[in-house]
Amino acid sequence: MWASALLLPSLLAGAQGIEVIRNPYYPLDVVDKLEEATMPKVEEYMVKKIAANANNNCTLDNVAVRREWSDMSEELRQEYTASIKCLMKLPPKSDPERFPGALSRYDDFVAYHMTHAMQLHDNQHLFGAHKYFVYLFEKALREECGYTGYQPYMNYDRYSEDPINSPLLNGNASSLGGNGVLEPSYKGVPQYGRTPNIIASGGGGGCVTEGPFSDMVVSLGPTSMSTGTNLPKNPRADGTGSNPRCLRRDVNRNAAMGAKADRAFNLINNNDNMDGFYNELLGTPAPKNDPYPWGIHTAGHYIAAVDPGGDPMTSPGDPIFYFHHTALDRLWWIWQMQDAEARLNVIPSGSMPMPPMKQRRIPVPEDVMVDMEWLGPPIKLLETHDQLGGNEGAFCYVYV
């Protein structure tokens, strides 16, 4: 049974001003402990940045704090979901002729992702461009809808054994909503080249009927890459037309078990080079003798997603997308901070790219730009690598 526990605040040891709020129902896992042990390295890194006048006014005294969902108060969780529903009511800024299915400001983010997915998921952009994408979403929630917190992340390990009854997905008012109803034709997510070769259905796959997003109207998609079944066809071949339908989910233990804390710890601790970190995150090459051989990137995406979240093109259409990519950003940051001087600006070679992506040759990193078009101004790729002063100081946050 999942308890609504009293949240216990404290200050992070050695880091002045960073308030730690823990839900005592969940003991610290090995990644949480590693993150705490990494803070002295973060402090040392910031001392050097400040001495070099390279911190863009970001300090550990003024950083934003991104928290795990269950460490937030129920009031703040409900404020977060209300701000998303606010975005869903605001008019879009994207081109209505190019994206007639983008009916809201929320859909602006889906429209960008679905038309830039190949670039966003290549070896150059998977980490940094998604950091910027999530930051712009967080910025919209705060500036356009009055949200007073920051983008939460999900600690997969807290929910992996029983995600359907977790504070994240149990369907109550302070969750992200619940499971979809049983869709018998939905069998799961194929995993070609892996054994098992499918993330088997968790018993959902249909419309979500409980929680804050039970009345959500999905418009963009599906595309040819969708994993859902019995979905209404989009009037446009590329999925950009208006196609109103319900949010569909399959809350899935089989997926979540592939992202437990021991896997995340090994990902960070056993890879001293970016290619190793990148490949293990993606589950390439496919692990052997592993009942959940998906890789953390895939596992996190399919903890609940079916439509639009299970479609790699329209995945930000399910709000849980932002929790997953913030969780990945956290793991990347912890890995970087083990040796910031050597790891901050490295880019994967992409020798084993994420299917169906192709290896992208790395040009001079300093010359690569990330252009979010109608979402935000272009910035240099390497600016997206630094969450403590990057993007002219707009990135200034830590994870707790």
mmCIF file of C-alpha atoms in Angstrom:
data_model
loop_
_atom_site.group_PDB
_atom_site.id
_atom_site.type_symbol
_atom_site.label_atom_id
_atom_site.label_comp_id
_atom_site.label_asym_id
_atom_site.label_seq_id
_atom_site.Cartn_x
_atom_site.Cartn_y
_atom_site.Cartn_z
ATOM 1 C CA MET A 1 0.000 0.000 0.000
ATOM 2 C CA TRP A 2 1.274 3.443 -0.898
ATOM 3 C CA ALA A 3 1.225 5.976 1.908
ATOM 4 C CA SER A 4 0.819 9.732 1.696
ATOM 5 C CA ALA A 5 3.685 10.448 4.051
ATOM 6 C CA LEU A 6 4.764 13.594 5.852
ATOM 7 C CA LEU A 7 7.504 15.244 3.803
ATOM 8 C CA LEU A 8 10.692 15.884 5.755
ATOM 9 C CA PRO A 9 12.779 18.953 4.821
ATOM 10 C CA SER A 10 16.507 19.402 5.454
ATOM 11 C CA LEU A 11 19.495 21.103 3.860
ATOM 12 C CA LEU A 12 21.783 19.171 1.544
ATOM 13 C CA ALA A 13 25.032 18.577 3.377
ATOM 14 C CA GLY A 14 27.733 20.918 2.151
ATOM 15 C CA ALA A 15 25.481 22.783 -0.289
ATOM 16 C CA GLN A 16 24.204 25.970 1.279
ATOM 17 C CA GLY A 17 20.631 26.902 0.564
ATOM 18 C CA ILE A 18 19.572 23.713 -1.241
ATOM 19 C CA GLU A 19 16.567 22.361 0.624
ATOM 20 C CA VAL A 20 16.087 18.626 0.531
ATOM 21 C CA ILE A 21 12.515 17.383 0.951
ATOM 22 C CA ARG A 22 12.195 13.619 1.302
ATOM 23 C CA ASN A 23 9.154 11.396 1.449
ATOM 24 C CA PRO A 24 10.122 9.018 4.285
ATOM 25 C CA TYR A 25 8.064 6.236 2.710
ATOM 26 C CA TYR A 26 10.948 5.765 0.261
ATOM 27 C CA PRO A 27 14.445 4.994 1.558
ATOM 28 C CA LEU A 28 17.301 6.442 -0.472
ATOM 29 C CA ASP A 29 18.351 4.112 -3.264
ATOM 30 C CA VAL A 30 21.902 3.704 -4.558
ATOM 31 C CA VAL A 31 21.500 6.488 -7.139
ATOM 32 C CA ASP A 32 20.087 8.894 -4.540
ATOM 33 C CA LYS A 33 23.090 8.169 -2.324
ATOM 34 C CA LEU A 34 25.485 8.610 -5.233
ATOM 35 C CA GLU A 35 23.899 11.960 -6.037
ATOM 36 C CA GLU A 36 24.350 13.134 -2.449
ATOM 37 C CA ALA A 37 27.956 11.921 -2.455
ATOM 38 C CA THR A 38 28.550 13.846 -5.703
ATOM 39 C CA MET A 39 27.595 17.246 -4.264
ATOM 40 C CA PRO A 40 31.130 18.072 -3.013
ATOM 41 C CA LYS A 41 32.310 17.605 -6.609
ATOM 42 C CA VAL A 42 29.524 19.905 -7.765
ATOM 43 C CA GLU A 43 30.627 22.511 -5.231
ATOM 44 C CA GLU A 44 34.242 22.246 -6.388
ATOM 45 C CA TYR A 45 33.098 22.624 -10.000
ATOM 46 C CA MET A 46 31.114 25.745 -9.137
ATOM 47 C CA VAL A 47 34.000 27.315 -7.205
ATOM 48 C CA LYS A 48 36.160 27.007 -10.317
ATOM 49 C CA LYS A 49 33.412 28.392 -12.567
ATOM 50 C CA ILE A 50 32.818 31.383 -10.337
ATOM 51 C CA ALA A 51 36.566 32.081 -10.099
ATOM 52 C CA ALA A 52 36.736 32.053 -13.908
ATOM 53 C CA ASN A 53 33.648 34.291 -14.113
ATOM 54 C CA ALA A 54 31.999 31.584 -16.233
ATOM 55 C CA ASN A 55 28.952 30.835 -14.093
ATOM 56 C CA ASN A 56 26.626 33.453 -15.659
ATOM 57 C CA ASN A 57 25.376 34.425 -12.168
ATOM 58 C CA CYS A 58 24.339 30.830 -11.371
ATOM 59 C CA THR A 59 25.376 29.707 -7.884
ATOM 60 C CA LEU A 60 24.371 26.931 -5.528
ATOM 61 C CA ASP A 61 22.590 29.583 -3.487
ATOM 62 C CA ASN A 62 20.219 30.582 -6.284
ATOM 63 C CA VAL A 63 19.720 27.327 -8.195
ATOM 64 C CA ALA A 64 16.262 25.993 -8.934
ATOM 65 C CA VAL A 65 15.594 22.533 -7.498
ATOM 66 C CA ARG A 66 13.896 19.829 -9.530
ATOM 67 C CA ARG A 67 12.348 17.241 -7.239
ATOM 68 C CA GLU A 68 11.028 13.706 -7.484
ATOM 69 C CA TRP A 69 7.239 13.609 -7.813
ATOM 70 C CA SER A 70 6.556 11.823 -4.521
ATOM 71 C CA ASP A 71 8.836 14.239 -2.640
ATOM 72 C CA MET A 72 6.523 17.105 -3.610
ATOM 73 C CA SER A 73 3.487 18.073 -1.548
ATOM 74 C CA GLU A 74 0.124 16.928 -2.871
ATOM 75 C CA GLU A 75 -0.799 20.597 -3.297
ATOM 76 C CA LEU A 76 2.212 21.249 -5.535
ATOM 77 C CA ARG A 77 1.512 18.087 -7.536
ATOM 78 C CA GLN A 78 -2.028 19.292 -8.204
ATOM 79 C CA GLU A 79 -0.691 22.741 -9.092
ATOM 80 C CA TYR A 80 1.585 21.066 -11.634
ATOM 81 C CA THR A 81 -1.202 19.102 -13.329
ATOM 82 C CA ALA A 82 -3.424 22.192 -13.304
ATOM 83 C CA SER A 83 -0.713 24.156 -15.103
ATOM 84 C CA ILE A 84 -0.522 21.485 -17.807
ATOM 85 C CA LYS A 85 -4.282 21.641 -18.253
ATOM 86 C CA CYS A 86 -3.883 25.422 -18.506
ATOM 87 C CA LEU A 87 -1.394 24.982 -21.381
ATOM 88 C CA MET A 88 -3.936 22.715 -23.037
ATOM 89 C CA LYS A 89 -6.407 25.614 -23.074
ATOM 90 C CA LEU A 90 -4.047 28.300 -24.399
ATOM 91 C CA PRO A 91 -3.880 28.958 -28.168
ATOM 92 C CA PRO A 92 -0.982 27.474 -30.133
ATOM 93 C CA LYS A 93 1.929 29.471 -31.533
ATOM 94 C CA SER A 94 2.879 26.965 -34.240
ATOM 95 C CA ASP A 95 1.859 27.459 -37.890
ATOM 96 C CA PRO A 96 -1.817 26.374 -38.208
ATOM 97 C CA GLU A 97 -1.374 25.477 -41.884
ATOM 98 C CA ARG A 98 1.583 23.236 -41.124
ATOM 99 C CA PHE A 99 -0.002 21.804 -37.949
ATOM 100 C CA PRO A 100 -3.805 22.014 -38.132
ATOM 101 C CA GLY A 101 -3.915 19.372 -35.399
ATOM 102 C CA ALA A 102 -2.032 21.572 -32.897
ATOM 103 C CA LEU A 103 -5.027 22.873 -30.962
ATOM 104 C CA SER A 104 -3.209 24.329 -27.944
ATOM 105 C CA ARG A 105 0.027 25.661 -26.537
ATOM 106 C CA TYR A 106 0.611 22.179 -25.141
ATOM 107 C CA ASP A 107 0.359 20.775 -28.663
ATOM 108 C CA ASP A 108 3.097 23.174 -29.811
ATOM 109 C CA PHE A 109 5.609 20.945 -28.027
ATOM 110 C CA VAL A 110 4.169 17.771 -29.545
ATOM 111 C CA ALA A 111 4.253 19.338 -33.014
ATOM 112 C CA TYR A 112 7.917 20.260 -32.663
ATOM 113 C CA HIS A 113 8.916 16.822 -31.412
ATOM 114 C CA MET A 114 7.026 14.940 -34.105
ATOM 115 C CA THR A 115 8.660 16.915 -36.911
ATOM 116 C CA HIS A 116 12.162 16.932 -35.388
ATOM 117 C CA ALA A 117 12.246 13.483 -33.776
ATOM 118 C CA MET A 118 15.041 12.135 -35.956
ATOM 119 C CA GLN A 119 17.331 15.016 -35.010
ATOM 120 C CA LEU A 120 16.282 15.028 -31.349
ATOM 121 C CA HIS A 121 17.215 11.361 -31.035
ATOM 122 C CA ASP A 122 20.509 11.298 -32.900
ATOM 123 C CA ASN A 123 23.763 10.889 -31.002
ATOM 124 C CA GLN A 124 24.475 14.636 -30.942
ATOM 125 C CA HIS A 125 21.127 15.813 -29.623
ATOM 126 C CA LEU A 126 19.577 13.103 -27.431
ATOM 127 C CA PHE A 127 20.848 14.598 -24.178
ATOM 128 C CA GLY A 128 21.310 18.321 -24.782
ATOM 129 C CA ALA A 129 18.393 19.067 -27.089
ATOM 130 C CA HIS A 130 15.967 17.269 -24.801
ATOM 131 C CA LYS A 131 17.359 19.268 -21.862
ATOM 132 C CA TYR A 132 16.487 22.470 -23.731
ATOM 133 C CA PHE A 133 13.093 21.084 -24.827
ATOM 134 C CA VAL A 134 12.098 20.226 -21.245
ATOM 135 C CA TYR A 135 13.413 23.577 -19.993
ATOM 136 C CA LEU A 136 11.194 25.437 -22.477
ATOM 137 C CA PHE A 137 8.199 23.355 -21.377
ATOM 138 C CA GLU A 138 8.956 24.144 -17.729
ATOM 139 C CA LYS A 139 9.319 27.828 -18.658
ATOM 140 C CA ALA A 140 5.909 27.811 -20.359
ATOM 141 C CA LEU A 141 4.279 26.223 -17.296
ATOM 142 C CA ARG A 142 5.782 28.850 -15.019
ATOM 143 C CA GLU A 143 5.441 31.973 -17.154
ATOM 144 C CA GLU A 144 2.210 31.263 -19.021
ATOM 145 C CA CYS A 145 0.267 29.239 -16.448
ATOM 146 C CA GLY A 146 1.595 30.410 -13.087
ATOM 147 C CA TYR A 147 3.199 27.167 -11.904
ATOM 148 C CA THR A 148 5.441 27.979 -8.928
ATOM 149 C CA GLY A 149 7.561 24.825 -8.910
ATOM 150 C CA TYR A 150 9.940 23.256 -11.417
ATOM 151 C CA GLN A 151 9.677 20.240 -13.684
ATOM 152 C CA PRO A 152 9.536 17.070 -11.534
ATOM 153 C CA TYR A 153 11.330 13.860 -12.397
ATOM 154 C CA MET A 154 10.366 10.284 -11.680
ATOM 155 C CA ASN A 155 12.606 7.927 -9.774
ATOM 156 C CA TYR A 156 11.806 4.733 -11.657
ATOM 157 C CA ASP A 157 12.909 2.558 -8.755
ATOM 158 C CA ARG A 158 10.220 3.913 -6.432
ATOM 159 C CA TYR A 159 7.455 2.709 -8.728
ATOM 160 C CA SER A 160 8.956 -0.228 -10.617
ATOM 161 C CA GLU A 161 7.498 -3.068 -8.541
ATOM 162 C CA ASP A 162 3.941 -1.714 -8.519
ATOM 163 C CA PRO A 163 3.570 1.290 -10.831
ATOM 164 C CA ILE A 164 -0.204 1.046 -11.079
ATOM 165 C CA ASN A 165 -0.585 1.819 -7.364
ATOM 166 C CA SER A 166 2.147 4.458 -7.219
ATOM 167 C CA PRO A 167 1.666 8.168 -6.389
ATOM 168 C CA LEU A 168 2.587 8.872 -10.005
ATOM 169 C CA LEU A 169 0.042 6.660 -11.747
ATOM 170 C CA ASN A 170 -2.616 5.568 -9.246
ATOM 171 C CA GLY A 171 -5.303 7.755 -10.814
ATOM 172 C CA ASN A 172 -6.036 9.987 -7.836
ATOM 173 C CA ALA A 173 -6.229 13.795 -7.927
ATOM 174 C CA SER A 174 -2.528 14.264 -7.103
ATOM 175 C CA SER A 175 -1.268 11.765 -9.685
ATOM 176 C CA LEU A 176 -0.683 12.002 -13.436
ATOM 177 C CA GLY A 177 -3.754 9.862 -13.950
ATOM 178 C CA GLY A 178 -4.218 6.132 -14.030
ATOM 179 C CA ASN A 179 -4.086 3.137 -16.313
ATOM 180 C CA GLY A 180 -6.011 2.763 -19.527
ATOM 181 C CA VAL A 181 -8.912 0.333 -19.731
ATOM 182 C CA LEU A 182 -8.163 -3.106 -21.106
ATOM 183 C CA GLU A 183 -7.718 -3.098 -24.881
ATOM 184 C CA PRO A 184 -7.590 -6.797 -25.846
ATOM 185 C CA SER A 185 -5.885 -6.118 -29.171
ATOM 186 C CA TYR A 186 -2.972 -4.305 -27.475
ATOM 187 C CA LYS A 187 -0.219 -6.864 -26.875
ATOM 188 C CA GLY A 188 2.654 -4.552 -25.935
ATOM 189 C CA VAL A 189 5.702 -2.955 -27.540
ATOM 190 C CA PRO A 190 7.811 -5.097 -29.906
ATOM 191 C CA GLN A 191 11.542 -5.159 -29.132
ATOM 192 C CA TYR A 192 13.254 -6.487 -32.215
ATOM 193 C CA GLY A 193 16.618 -8.126 -31.627
ATOM 194 C CA ARG A 194 16.003 -8.604 -27.902
ATOM 195 C CA THR A 195 14.982 -11.594 -25.803
ATOM 196 C CA PRO A 196 12.203 -11.224 -24.694
ATOM 197 C CA ASN A 197 11.242 -9.538 -27.948
ATOM 198 C CA ILE A 198 8.260 -7.628 -26.562
ATOM 199 C CA ILE A 199 7.436 -5.450 -23.563
ATOM 200 C CA ALA A 200 4.268 -7.400 -22.864
ATOM 201 C CA SER A 201 1.081 -5.498 -22.091
ATOM 202 C CA GLY A 202 0.390 -4.703 -18.463
ATOM 203 C CA GLY A 203 -3.352 -5.075 -18.978
ATOM 204 C CA GLY A 204 -4.257 -1.612 -20.268
ATOM 205 C CA GLY A 205 -3.845 -0.068 -23.695
ATOM 206 C CA GLY A 206 -7.182 1.773 -23.840
ATOM 207 C CA CYS A 207 -8.567 5.119 -22.674
ATOM 208 C CA VAL A 208 -7.564 6.621 -19.330
ATOM 209 C CA THR A 209 -10.683 7.064 -17.186
ATOM 210 C CA GLU A 210 -9.267 8.269 -13.847
ATOM 211 C CA GLY A 211 -7.260 11.252 -12.684
ATOM 212 C CA PRO A 212 -6.472 14.754 -13.952
ATOM 213 C CA PHE A 213 -6.166 13.750 -17.612
ATOM 214 C CA SER A 214 -9.172 11.451 -17.931
ATOM 215 C CA ASP A 215 -10.857 14.134 -20.072
ATOM 216 C CA MET A 216 -7.750 15.020 -22.064
ATOM 217 C CA VAL A 217 -8.260 15.418 -25.821
ATOM 218 C CA VAL A 218 -5.338 14.118 -27.889
ATOM 219 C CA SER A 219 -5.224 15.647 -31.376
ATOM 220 C CA LEU A 220 -1.899 15.148 -33.197
ATOM 221 C CA GLY A 221 -0.981 11.706 -34.503
ATOM 222 C CA PRO A 222 -0.897 8.816 -34.605
ATOM 223 C CA THR A 223 1.987 8.323 -37.018
ATOM 224 C CA SER A 224 3.212 5.167 -38.702
ATOM 225 C CA MET A 225 5.444 4.518 -35.652
ATOM 226 C CA SER A 226 2.587 4.289 -33.153
ATOM 227 C CA THR A 227 2.415 1.263 -30.862
ATOM 228 C CA GLY A 228 -1.308 1.672 -30.112
ATOM 229 C CA THR A 229 -4.135 -0.411 -31.563
ATOM 230 C CA ASN A 230 -7.644 0.461 -32.737
ATOM 231 C CA LEU A 231 -6.677 4.120 -33.068
ATOM 232 C CA PRO A 232 -8.573 6.538 -35.302
ATOM 233 C CA LYS A 233 -6.554 7.395 -38.387
ATOM 234 C CA ASN A 234 -5.192 10.912 -38.722
ATOM 235 C CA PRO A 235 -6.586 12.839 -41.732
ATOM 236 C CA ARG A 236 -3.008 13.689 -42.750
ATOM 237 C CA ALA A 237 -0.491 11.021 -43.679
ATOM 238 C CA ASP A 238 2.195 12.624 -41.500
ATOM 239 C CA GLY A 239 -0.073 12.777 -38.452
ATOM 240 C CA THR A 240 -0.218 16.580 -38.223
ATOM 241 C CA GLY A 241 -3.990 16.851 -38.763
ATOM 242 C CA SER A 242 -6.657 17.215 -36.097
ATOM 243 C CA ASN A 243 -7.685 13.796 -34.796
ATOM 244 C CA PRO A 244 -9.499 14.194 -31.439
ATOM 245 C CA ARG A 245 -9.392 11.098 -29.231
ATOM 246 C CA CYS A 246 -8.709 9.998 -25.650
ATOM 247 C CA LEU A 247 -5.386 9.547 -23.876
ATOM 248 C CA ARG A 248 -4.438 5.844 -23.897
ATOM 249 C CA ARG A 249 -2.059 4.156 -21.470
ATOM 250 C CA ASP A 250 -0.748 0.801 -20.365
ATOM 251 C CA VAL A 251 0.829 1.153 -16.914
ATOM 252 C CA ASN A 252 3.488 -1.472 -17.238
ATOM 253 C CA ARG A 253 5.641 -3.213 -14.653
ATOM 254 C CA ASN A 254 7.476 -5.102 -17.409
ATOM 255 C CA ALA A 255 8.834 -1.796 -18.697
ATOM 256 C CA ALA A 256 9.490 -0.209 -15.297
ATOM 257 C CA MET A 257 11.603 -3.122 -14.072
ATOM 258 C CA GLY A 258 14.109 -2.301 -16.813
ATOM 259 C CA ALA A 259 14.913 1.037 -15.154
ATOM 260 C CA LYS A 260 15.514 0.072 -11.516
ATOM 261 C CA ALA A 261 18.150 1.843 -9.440
ATOM 262 C CA ASP A 262 20.791 -0.874 -9.741
ATOM 263 C CA ARG A 263 20.703 -0.449 -13.513
ATOM 264 C CA ALA A 264 20.948 3.322 -13.260
ATOM 265 C CA PHE A 265 23.810 3.042 -10.751
ATOM 266 C CA ASN A 266 25.726 0.665 -13.017
ATOM 267 C CA LEU A 267 25.067 2.963 -15.963
ATOM 268 C CA ILE A 268 26.746 5.854 -14.135
ATOM 269 C CA ASN A 269 29.412 3.973 -12.244
ATOM 270 C CA ASN A 270 30.622 1.486 -14.842
ATOM 271 C CA ASN A 271 31.078 3.832 -17.800
ATOM 272 C CA ASP A 272 33.952 6.295 -17.737
ATOM 273 C CA ASN A 273 33.410 7.312 -21.375
ATOM 274 C CA MET A 274 30.394 8.804 -23.130
ATOM 275 C CA ASP A 275 29.987 6.031 -25.699
ATOM 276 C CA GLY A 276 29.669 3.435 -22.954
ATOM 277 C CA PHE A 277 27.140 5.564 -21.069
ATOM 278 C CA TYR A 278 25.119 6.296 -24.218
ATOM 279 C CA ASN A 279 25.075 2.705 -25.465
ATOM 280 C CA GLU A 280 24.103 1.201 -22.113
ATOM 281 C CA LEU A 281 21.342 3.789 -21.679
ATOM 282 C CA LEU A 282 19.913 2.699 -25.041
ATOM 283 C CA GLY A 283 20.413 -1.004 -24.331
ATOM 284 C CA THR A 284 22.809 -1.487 -27.235
ATOM 285 C CA PRO A 285 24.025 -4.078 -27.805
ATOM 286 C CA ALA A 286 21.034 -5.943 -26.414
ATOM 287 C CA PRO A 287 21.787 -7.418 -22.959
ATOM 288 C CA LYS A 288 21.836 -11.213 -22.695
ATOM 289 C CA ASN A 289 20.117 -13.341 -20.032
ATOM 290 C CA ASP A 290 18.132 -10.345 -18.847
ATOM 291 C CA PRO A 291 14.343 -10.517 -18.358
ATOM 292 C CA TYR A 292 14.055 -6.739 -18.922
ATOM 293 C CA PRO A 293 16.675 -5.975 -21.591
ATOM 294 C CA TRP A 294 15.180 -2.712 -22.864
ATOM 295 C CA GLY A 295 17.732 -0.147 -21.723
ATOM 296 C CA ILE A 296 16.654 2.664 -19.395
ATOM 297 C CA HIS A 297 15.710 5.018 -22.235
ATOM 298 C CA THR A 298 13.168 2.583 -23.697
ATOM 299 C CA ALA A 299 12.021 1.269 -20.315
ATOM 300 C CA GLY A 300 11.137 4.749 -19.099
ATOM 301 C CA HIS A 301 9.210 5.633 -22.229
ATOM 302 C CA TYR A 302 6.911 2.629 -21.920
ATOM 303 C CA ILE A 303 6.172 2.711 -18.197
ATOM 304 C CA ALA A 304 2.720 3.921 -19.205
ATOM 305 C CA ALA A 305 2.698 5.258 -22.733
ATOM 306 C CA VAL A 306 0.459 3.955 -25.562
ATOM 307 C CA ASP A 307 -1.139 6.856 -27.472
ATOM 308 C CA PRO A 308 0.211 9.424 -28.010
ATOM 309 C CA GLY A 309 3.034 8.634 -25.597
ATOM 310 C CA GLY A 310 3.997 5.296 -27.140
ATOM 311 C CA ASP A 311 4.540 6.842 -30.562
ATOM 312 C CA PRO A 312 8.192 8.007 -30.746
ATOM 313 C CA MET A 313 7.078 10.970 -32.814
ATOM 314 C CA THR A 314 4.248 12.263 -30.590
ATOM 315 C CA SER A 315 5.484 11.010 -27.203
ATOM 316 C CA PRO A 316 5.351 14.453 -25.477
ATOM 317 C CA GLY A 317 1.585 14.258 -25.929
ATOM 318 C CA ASP A 318 1.453 12.282 -22.664
ATOM 319 C CA PRO A 319 2.641 14.448 -19.732
ATOM 320 C CA ILE A 320 4.648 11.542 -18.336
ATOM 321 C CA PHE A 321 7.156 12.138 -21.165
ATOM 322 C CA TYR A 322 8.572 15.136 -19.306
ATOM 323 C CA PHE A 323 9.114 13.111 -16.129
ATOM 324 C CA HIS A 324 11.050 10.486 -18.061
ATOM 325 C CA HIS A 325 13.320 12.893 -19.906
ATOM 326 C CA THR A 326 13.946 14.872 -16.726
ATOM 327 C CA ALA A 327 14.931 11.590 -15.062
ATOM 328 C CA LEU A 328 17.357 10.891 -17.924
ATOM 329 C CA ASP A 329 18.730 14.430 -17.616
ATOM 330 C CA ARG A 330 19.347 13.758 -13.925
ATOM 331 C CA LEU A 331 21.300 10.572 -14.675
ATOM 332 C CA TRP A 332 23.367 12.384 -17.323
ATOM 333 C CA TRP A 333 24.117 15.219 -14.870
ATOM 334 C CA ILE A 334 25.236 12.832 -12.107
ATOM 335 C CA TRP A 335 27.465 11.059 -14.644
ATOM 336 C CA GLN A 336 28.926 14.371 -15.855
ATOM 337 C CA MET A 337 29.680 15.559 -12.340
ATOM 338 C CA GLN A 338 31.826 12.521 -11.534
ATOM 339 C CA ASP A 339 34.500 14.260 -13.648
ATOM 340 C CA ALA A 340 33.097 17.532 -14.965
ATOM 341 C CA GLU A 341 36.287 18.674 -16.648
ATOM 342 C CA ALA A 342 36.444 15.540 -18.805
ATOM 343 C CA ARG A 343 32.739 14.790 -19.250
ATOM 344 C CA LEU A 344 30.798 18.042 -19.511
ATOM 345 C CA ASN A 345 31.077 18.586 -23.262
ATOM 346 C CA VAL A 346 31.615 15.095 -24.656
ATOM 347 C CA ILE A 347 29.238 13.833 -27.346
ATOM 348 C CA PRO A 348 28.522 10.171 -28.208
ATOM 349 C CA SER A 349 30.097 8.955 -31.435
ATOM 350 C CA GLY A 350 26.868 7.128 -32.261
ATOM 351 C CA SER A 351 28.653 3.965 -33.384
ATOM 352 C CA MET A 352 25.575 2.048 -32.166
ATOM 353 C CA PRO A 353 22.737 4.508 -32.845
ATOM 354 C CA MET A 354 19.197 4.196 -31.550
ATOM 355 C CA PRO A 355 17.011 2.434 -34.172
ATOM 356 C CA PRO A 356 15.891 3.705 -36.621
ATOM 357 C CA MET A 357 18.394 6.574 -36.314
ATOM 358 C CA LYS A 358 21.584 6.633 -38.309
ATOM 359 C CA GLN A 359 25.015 7.537 -36.999
ATOM 360 C CA ARG A 360 25.555 11.269 -37.279
ATOM 361 C CA ARG A 361 29.111 12.413 -37.794
ATOM 362 C CA ILE A 362 30.158 14.922 -35.197
ATOM 363 C CA PRO A 363 31.192 18.284 -36.662
ATOM 364 C CA VAL A 364 33.065 20.816 -34.575
ATOM 365 C CA PRO A 365 30.856 20.740 -31.444
ATOM 366 C CA GLU A 366 31.207 24.470 -30.891
ATOM 367 C CA ASP A 367 29.501 25.076 -34.249
ATOM 368 C CA VAL A 368 26.393 22.929 -33.663
ATOM 369 C CA MET A 369 23.163 24.814 -32.911
ATOM 370 C CA VAL A 370 19.889 23.639 -31.374
ATOM 371 C CA ASP A 371 16.968 25.482 -32.948
ATOM 372 C CA MET A 372 13.606 25.023 -31.266
ATOM 373 C CA GLU A 373 11.859 27.316 -33.779
ATOM 374 C CA TRP A 374 8.487 28.402 -32.342
ATOM 375 C CA LEU A 375 9.330 27.057 -28.888
ATOM 376 C CA GLY A 376 12.445 29.112 -28.192
ATOM 377 C CA PRO A 377 15.514 30.811 -29.714
ATOM 378 C CA PRO A 378 18.431 28.801 -31.131
ATOM 379 C CA ILE A 379 21.329 28.148 -28.775
ATOM 380 C CA LYS A 380 24.670 26.394 -29.107
ATOM 381 C CA LEU A 381 24.596 22.658 -28.456
ATOM 382 C CA LEU A 382 27.361 22.841 -25.857
ATOM 383 C CA GLU A 383 25.316 25.402 -23.920
ATOM 384 C CA THR A 384 22.776 22.631 -23.393
ATOM 385 C CA HIS A 385 25.429 20.489 -21.714
ATOM 386 C CA ASP A 386 25.760 22.729 -18.674
ATOM 387 C CA GLN A 387 22.787 22.991 -16.328
ATOM 388 C CA LEU A 388 24.717 25.231 -13.915
ATOM 389 C CA GLY A 389 25.165 28.376 -15.994
ATOM 390 C CA GLY A 390 24.542 27.209 -19.556
ATOM 391 C CA ASN A 391 22.308 29.094 -21.983
ATOM 392 C CA GLU A 392 23.615 32.425 -20.613
ATOM 393 C CA GLY A 393 22.593 31.408 -17.116
ATOM 394 C CA ALA A 394 19.031 30.381 -17.975
ATOM 395 C CA PHE A 395 20.000 26.818 -17.036
ATOM 396 C CA CYS A 396 20.600 26.968 -13.310
ATOM 397 C CA TYR A 397 19.170 23.966 -11.492
ATOM 398 C CA VAL A 398 20.043 20.842 -9.563
ATOM 399 C CA TYR A 399 18.260 17.589 -8.849
ATOM 400 C CA VAL A 400 17.401 16.448 -5.343
#
